């Protein structure tokens, strides 16, 4: 029996990076916020580098609750889209350079809990897809700053999946 | 408009993140506030349709809600969001300004309760609705 040799790691990595970059570039608002995504295998960490324009309360100073909510929402939606296209991407069925790319899920409801005030520092977020159905998906997302064990905000969201 | 409402408006208008999103406080009354955010291509969530990202609308609704708390007759010294739930009912029409109207309908000694609605030019069909709770810091007695 002959087995296909594994692909060189550079090929796998560059394909994954290209797909992620395409996904992120598809949302101009991510660029406006200044958020980025760090990838380790299939695990994504959203990063929001601190910028003075993200401040809501100059007296403390603290991050704007709206900026935090937007960051969590972006982290949730990219995680959901990324994990949804993973299998097709790994199988080489998705071309990151193609004209059309899978559509993003749409937010139905988004509930944010603010646990402590956001410091004027970089923030990180990781999302987990709790349930992925054909039409609806549920995602949990948590954001932290200096200490991973001390989240400053968390959110739960329901999304409408794009038509296949 | 009372001194207190003018002050609340000026505070909300000066927030750096609100300014970077182009928000304008158009109305403040006892326990309520209206804030607009003009359409901006940098805030697009889906380039195929030009529809604004939910995050930008969340930020607007959060700001309007906080403003409504600051405008409450109990004259809070400060407020912060505890939680905010937003239901997105339809995509905002590309090119149109979004308006968020928030009402702080109840306060306790420490917590404020808010309802908020976001509309585009078609005010009969809201784009999103939300409910939130906010911390309430009383001015020193």
Coordinates of N, CA and C in Angstrom, one line a residue, chain B:
Chain B
X1 N -31.8 73.2 28.7 CA -31.0 72.1 29.2 C -30.3 72.5 30.4
X2 N -30.3 71.7 31.5 CA -29.7 72.0 32.7 C -28.1 71.9 32.6
X3 N -27.5 72.5 33.5 CA -26.0 72.4 33.6 C -25.5 71.0 33.6
X4 N -26.2 70.2 34.4 CA -25.8 68.8 34.6 C -25.9 68.0 33.2
X5 N -27.0 68.2 32.4 CA -27.2 67.5 31.2 C -26.1 68.0 30.2
X6 N -25.8 69.3 30.2 CA -24.8 69.8 29.3 C -23.4 69.2 29.6
X7 N -23.2 69.1 30.9 CA -21.9 68.5 31.3 C -21.8 67.0 30.9
X8 N -22.9 66.2 31.1 CA -23.0 64.8 30.7 C -22.7 64.7 29.2
X9 N -23.3 65.6 28.4 CA -23.2 65.5 27.0 C -21.7 65.8 26.6
X10 N -21.1 66.8 27.2 CA -19.7 67.1 26.9 C -18.8 66.0 27.3
X11 N -19.0 65.4 28.4 CA -18.2 64.3 28.8 C -18.2 63.1 27.8
X12 N -19.5 62.7 27.4 CA -19.6 61.6 26.5 C -19.0 62.0 25.1
X13 N -19.2 63.3 24.7 CA -18.7 63.7 23.4 C -17.2 63.7 23.4
X14 N -16.5 63.7 24.5 CA -15.1 63.9 24.6 C -14.3 62.5 24.6
X15 N -15.1 61.4 24.8 CA -14.4 60.1 24.9 C -13.6 59.8 23.6
X16 N -12.3 59.5 23.7 CA -11.5 59.2 22.5 C -12.1 58.2 21.6
X17 N -12.6 57.1 22.1 CA -13.1 56.0 21.2 C -14.3 56.5 20.5
X18 N -15.2 57.2 21.2 CA -16.4 57.8 20.6 C -16.1 58.7 19.5
X19 N -15.0 59.5 19.7 CA -14.6 60.5 18.7 C -14.0 59.8 17.5
X20 N -13.3 58.7 17.7 CA -12.6 58.1 16.6 C -13.7 57.4 15.7
X21 N -14.9 57.1 16.3 CA -15.9 56.5 15.5 C -16.9 57.5 15.0
X22 N -16.6 58.8 15.2 CA -17.4 59.9 14.7 C -18.7 60.1 15.4
X23 N -18.8 59.7 16.6 CA -20.1 59.8 17.3 C -20.4 61.3 17.7
X24 N -21.7 61.6 17.6 CA -22.1 63.0 18.0 C -23.3 62.8 18.9
X25 N -23.2 63.4 20.1 CA -24.4 63.4 21.1 C -25.3 64.4 20.6
X26 N -26.5 64.0 20.1 CA -27.5 65.0 19.5 C -28.5 65.4 20.5
X27 N -28.7 64.6 21.5 CA -29.8 65.0 22.5 C -29.5 64.3 23.8
X28 N -29.7 65.1 24.9 CA -29.7 64.6 26.2 C -30.9 65.1 27.0
X29 N -31.6 64.2 27.7 CA -32.7 64.6 28.5 C -32.6 63.9 29.8
X30 N -33.5 64.0 30.8 CA -33.4 63.3 32.1 C -33.5 61.8 31.8
X31 N -32.4 61.1 32.0 CA -32.3 59.7 31.9 C -32.4 59.2 30.5
X32 N -32.1 60.0 29.5 CA -32.0 59.5 28.2 C -31.0 60.2 27.3
X33 N -30.5 59.6 26.3 CA -29.5 60.2 25.4 C -29.7 59.6 24.0
X34 N -29.4 60.5 23.0 CA -29.4 60.1 21.6 C -28.0 60.4 21.0
X35 N -27.4 59.4 20.4 CA -26.1 59.6 19.8 C -26.1 59.1 18.4
X36 N -25.5 59.8 17.4 CA -25.4 59.4 16.0 C -24.0 59.0 15.7
X37 N -23.9 58.1 14.7 CA -22.6 57.7 14.1 C -22.7 57.6 12.6
X38 N -22.0 58.5 11.9 CA -22.1 58.5 10.4 C -21.6 57.2 9.8
X39 N -22.1 56.9 8.7 CA -21.6 55.8 7.9 C -20.1 56.0 7.5
X40 N -19.2 55.0 7.7 CA -17.8 55.2 7.4 C -17.3 53.9 6.8
X41 N -16.7 53.9 5.7 CA -16.2 52.7 5.0 C -15.2 51.9 5.9
X42 N -14.5 52.6 6.8 CA -13.6 51.9 7.7 C -14.3 51.0 8.7
X43 N -15.6 51.2 8.9 CA -16.3 50.4 9.9 C -17.1 49.3 9.2
X44 N -16.8 49.0 8.0 CA -17.6 47.9 7.3 C -17.2 46.6 7.8
X45 N -18.2 45.7 8.0 CA -18.0 44.3 8.4 C -18.0 43.4 7.3
X46 N -18.7 43.7 6.2 CA -18.8 42.8 5.1 C -18.7 43.6 3.8
X47 N -17.5 43.5 3.2 CA -17.2 44.4 2.0 C -18.1 44.0 0.8
X48 N -18.6 42.8 0.8 CA -19.5 42.4 -0.3 C -20.8 43.2 -0.3
X49 N -21.3 43.6 0.8 CA -22.5 44.4 0.9 C -22.3 45.8 1.4
X50 N -21.2 46.1 2.0 CA -20.9 47.4 2.6 C -21.6 47.7 3.9
X51 N -22.1 46.6 4.5 CA -22.8 46.7 5.8 C -21.8 46.9 6.9
X52 N -22.2 47.8 7.9 CA -21.3 48.1 9.0 C -21.2 46.9 9.9
X53 N -20.0 46.8 10.6 CA -19.7 45.7 11.5 C -20.6 45.9 12.8
X54 N -21.0 44.7 13.3 CA -21.8 44.8 14.5 C -21.1 45.4 15.6
X55 N -19.7 45.3 15.7 CA -18.9 45.8 16.7 C -19.0 47.4 16.8
X56 N -19.1 48.0 15.6 CA -19.2 49.5 15.6 C -20.6 49.9 16.2
X57 N -21.6 49.1 15.9 CA -23.0 49.4 16.4 C -23.0 49.1 17.9
X58 N -22.4 48.1 18.3 CA -22.3 47.8 19.7 C -21.6 49.0 20.5
X59 N -20.5 49.5 19.9 CA -19.8 50.6 20.6 C -20.7 51.8 20.7
X60 N -21.5 52.1 19.6 CA -22.4 53.2 19.6 C -23.5 53.0 20.7
X61 N -24.1 51.8 20.7 CA -25.2 51.5 21.7 C -24.7 51.5 23.1
X62 N -23.4 51.1 23.3 CA -22.8 51.1 24.7 C -22.6 52.6 25.1
X63 N -22.1 53.4 24.2 CA -21.9 54.8 24.5 C -23.2 55.5 24.8
X64 N -24.2 55.3 24.0 CA -25.5 55.9 24.2 C -26.1 55.5 25.6
X65 N -25.9 54.2 25.9 CA -26.4 53.7 27.2 C -25.7 54.3 28.4
X66 N -24.4 54.4 28.3 CA -23.6 55.1 29.3 C -24.1 56.6 29.5
X67 N -24.3 57.2 28.3 CA -24.7 58.6 28.4 C -26.1 58.8 29.1
X68 N -27.0 57.8 28.8 CA -28.3 57.9 29.4 C -28.2 57.7 30.9
X69 N -27.3 56.9 31.4 CA -27.0 56.7 32.8 C -26.5 58.1 33.4
X70 N -25.5 58.7 32.7 CA -24.9 59.9 33.2 C -26.0 61.0 33.2
X71 N -27.0 60.9 32.4 CA -28.1 61.9 32.4 C -29.2 61.7 33.4
X72 N -29.1 60.6 34.1 CA -30.2 60.3 35.1 C -30.2 61.3 36.2
X73 N -31.5 61.7 36.6 CA -31.7 62.7 37.6 C -30.9 62.4 38.9
X74 N -30.5 61.2 39.2 CA -29.7 60.9 40.4 C -28.3 61.4 40.3
X75 N -27.9 62.0 39.1 CA -26.6 62.7 38.9 C -25.4 61.8 39.3
X76 N -25.2 60.7 38.6 CA -24.1 59.8 39.0 C -22.8 60.5 38.7
X77 N -21.8 60.1 39.6 CA -20.5 60.7 39.4 C -19.7 60.0 38.3
X78 N -20.0 58.7 38.1 CA -19.4 57.9 37.1 C -20.2 56.6 36.8
X79 N -20.0 56.0 35.7 CA -20.7 54.7 35.4 C -19.7 53.9 34.5
X80 N -20.0 52.6 34.5 CA -19.3 51.6 33.7 C -20.2 50.5 33.3
X81 N -20.1 49.9 32.1 CA -21.0 48.8 31.7 C -20.7 47.6 32.5
X82 N -21.8 47.0 33.1 CA -21.6 45.7 33.7 C -21.9 44.6 32.7
X83 N -23.1 44.7 32.0 CA -23.3 43.8 30.9 C -24.2 44.5 29.9
X84 N -24.1 44.0 28.6 CA -25.0 44.6 27.6 C -25.3 43.5 26.6
X85 N -26.6 43.3 26.4 CA -27.0 42.3 25.4 C -27.6 43.0 24.2
X86 N -27.1 42.7 23.0 CA -27.6 43.3 21.8 C -28.2 42.3 20.9
X87 N -29.4 42.5 20.4 CA -30.0 41.7 19.3 C -29.9 42.4 18.0
X88 N -29.3 41.8 17.0 CA -29.2 42.4 15.7 C -30.4 41.9 14.9
X89 N -31.3 42.9 14.5 CA -32.5 42.4 13.8 C -32.4 42.5 12.3
X90 N -31.6 43.4 11.8 CA -31.4 43.4 10.3 C -30.1 44.2 10.1
X91 N -29.5 44.0 8.9 CA -28.3 44.7 8.6 C -28.7 46.2 8.4
X92 N -27.8 47.1 8.9 CA -28.0 48.5 8.7 C -27.8 48.8 7.2
X93 N -28.6 49.7 6.6 CA -28.5 50.0 5.2 C -27.2 50.8 5.0
X94 N -26.3 50.3 4.0 CA -25.1 51.0 3.8 C -25.3 52.5 3.4
X95 N -24.4 53.4 3.9 CA -24.5 54.8 3.6 C -25.3 55.6 4.5
X96 N -26.1 55.0 5.4 CA -26.9 55.7 6.3 C -26.3 55.9 7.7
X97 N -26.6 57.0 8.3 CA -26.2 57.3 9.7 C -26.9 56.4 10.6
X98 N -26.2 55.9 11.7 CA -26.9 55.1 12.7 C -27.2 56.0 13.9
X99 N -28.4 55.9 14.4 CA -28.8 56.6 15.6 C -29.1 55.7 16.7
X100 N -28.5 55.9 17.9 CA -28.9 55.1 19.1 C -29.6 55.9 20.1
X101 N -30.7 55.4 20.6 CA -31.5 56.1 21.6 C -31.5 55.2 22.8
X102 N -31.0 55.8 23.9 CA -31.0 54.9 25.2 C -31.8 55.6 26.3
X103 N -32.5 54.8 27.0 CA -33.2 55.2 28.2 C -32.8 54.5 29.4
X104 N -32.4 55.2 30.4 CA -32.1 54.6 31.7 C -33.4 54.6 32.5
X105 N -34.0 53.5 32.6 CA -35.4 53.4 33.1 C -35.5 53.2 34.6
X106 N -34.4 52.7 35.1 CA -34.4 52.4 36.6 C -33.0 52.5 37.2
X107 N -32.9 53.0 38.4 CA -31.6 52.9 39.1 C -31.9 52.5 40.5
X108 N -30.9 51.7 41.0 CA -30.9 51.5 42.5 C -29.7 52.3 43.0
X109 N -29.3 52.0 44.2 CA -28.2 52.8 44.8 C -26.9 52.6 44.0
X110 N -26.8 51.4 43.5 CA -25.5 51.0 42.8 C -25.6 50.5 41.4
X111 N -26.8 50.3 40.9 CA -26.9 49.7 39.5 C -28.0 50.5 38.7
X112 N -27.6 50.8 37.4 CA -28.6 51.4 36.5 C -29.0 50.5 35.4
X113 N -30.3 50.5 35.0 CA -30.8 49.6 34.0 C -31.2 50.4 32.8
X114 N -30.8 49.9 31.6 CA -30.9 50.7 30.4 C -31.5 49.9 29.3
X115 N -32.3 50.6 28.4 CA -32.8 50.0 27.2 C -32.3 50.9 26.1
X116 N -31.9 50.3 24.9 CA -31.3 51.1 23.9 C -31.7 50.5 22.5
X117 N -32.0 51.4 21.6 CA -32.5 51.0 20.2 C -31.6 51.7 19.2
X118 N -31.2 51.0 18.2 CA -30.4 51.6 17.1 C -31.2 51.5 15.8
X119 N -31.3 52.7 15.1 CA -32.0 52.7 13.8 C -31.1 53.3 12.8
X120 N -31.4 53.1 11.5 CA -30.8 53.9 10.4 C -31.9 54.9 9.9
X121 N -31.9 55.2 8.6 CA -32.9 56.2 8.2 C -34.3 55.8 8.3
X122 N -34.5 54.5 8.2 CA -35.9 53.9 8.4 C -36.1 53.7 9.9
X123 N -36.7 54.7 10.6 CA -36.8 54.6 12.0 C -37.9 53.6 12.5
X124 N -38.7 53.2 11.6 CA -39.8 52.3 12.0 C -39.3 50.8 12.1
X125 N -38.1 50.5 11.6 CA -37.6 49.2 11.7 C -36.2 49.2 12.3
X126 N -36.1 49.0 13.7 CA -34.8 49.1 14.3 C -33.8 48.1 13.7
X127 N -32.5 48.5 13.7 CA -31.4 47.7 13.3 C -31.0 46.7 14.4
X128 N -31.0 47.3 15.6 CA -30.6 46.5 16.8 C -31.3 47.0 18.0
X129 N -31.5 46.1 19.0 CA -32.0 46.6 20.3 C -31.2 45.9 21.4
X130 N -31.1 46.7 22.5 CA -30.2 46.1 23.6 C -30.8 46.4 25.0
X131 N -30.3 45.6 25.9 CA -30.6 45.9 27.3 C -29.3 45.8 28.1
X132 N -29.1 46.7 29.0 CA -27.8 46.6 29.7 C -28.0 47.0 31.2
X133 N -27.0 46.6 32.0 CA -26.9 47.1 33.4 C -25.5 47.8 33.5
X134 N -25.5 48.9 34.3 CA -24.4 49.7 34.4 C -24.1 50.0 35.9
X135 N -22.8 50.1 36.3 CA -22.5 50.5 37.6 C -22.9 52.0 37.8
X136 N -23.2 52.3 39.1 CA -23.6 53.7 39.3 C -22.8 54.2 40.5
X137 N -22.0 55.2 40.3 CA -21.2 55.7 41.4 C -21.9 57.0 41.8
X138 N -22.4 57.1 43.0 CA -23.0 58.2 43.5 C -22.0 59.3 43.8
X139 N -22.4 60.6 43.6 CA -21.5 61.7 44.0 C -21.3 61.7 45.5
X140 N -20.2 62.1 46.0 CA -20.0 62.1 47.5 C -21.1 63.0 48.1
X141 N -21.6 62.4 49.2 CA -22.7 63.1 49.9 C -22.3 64.4 50.5

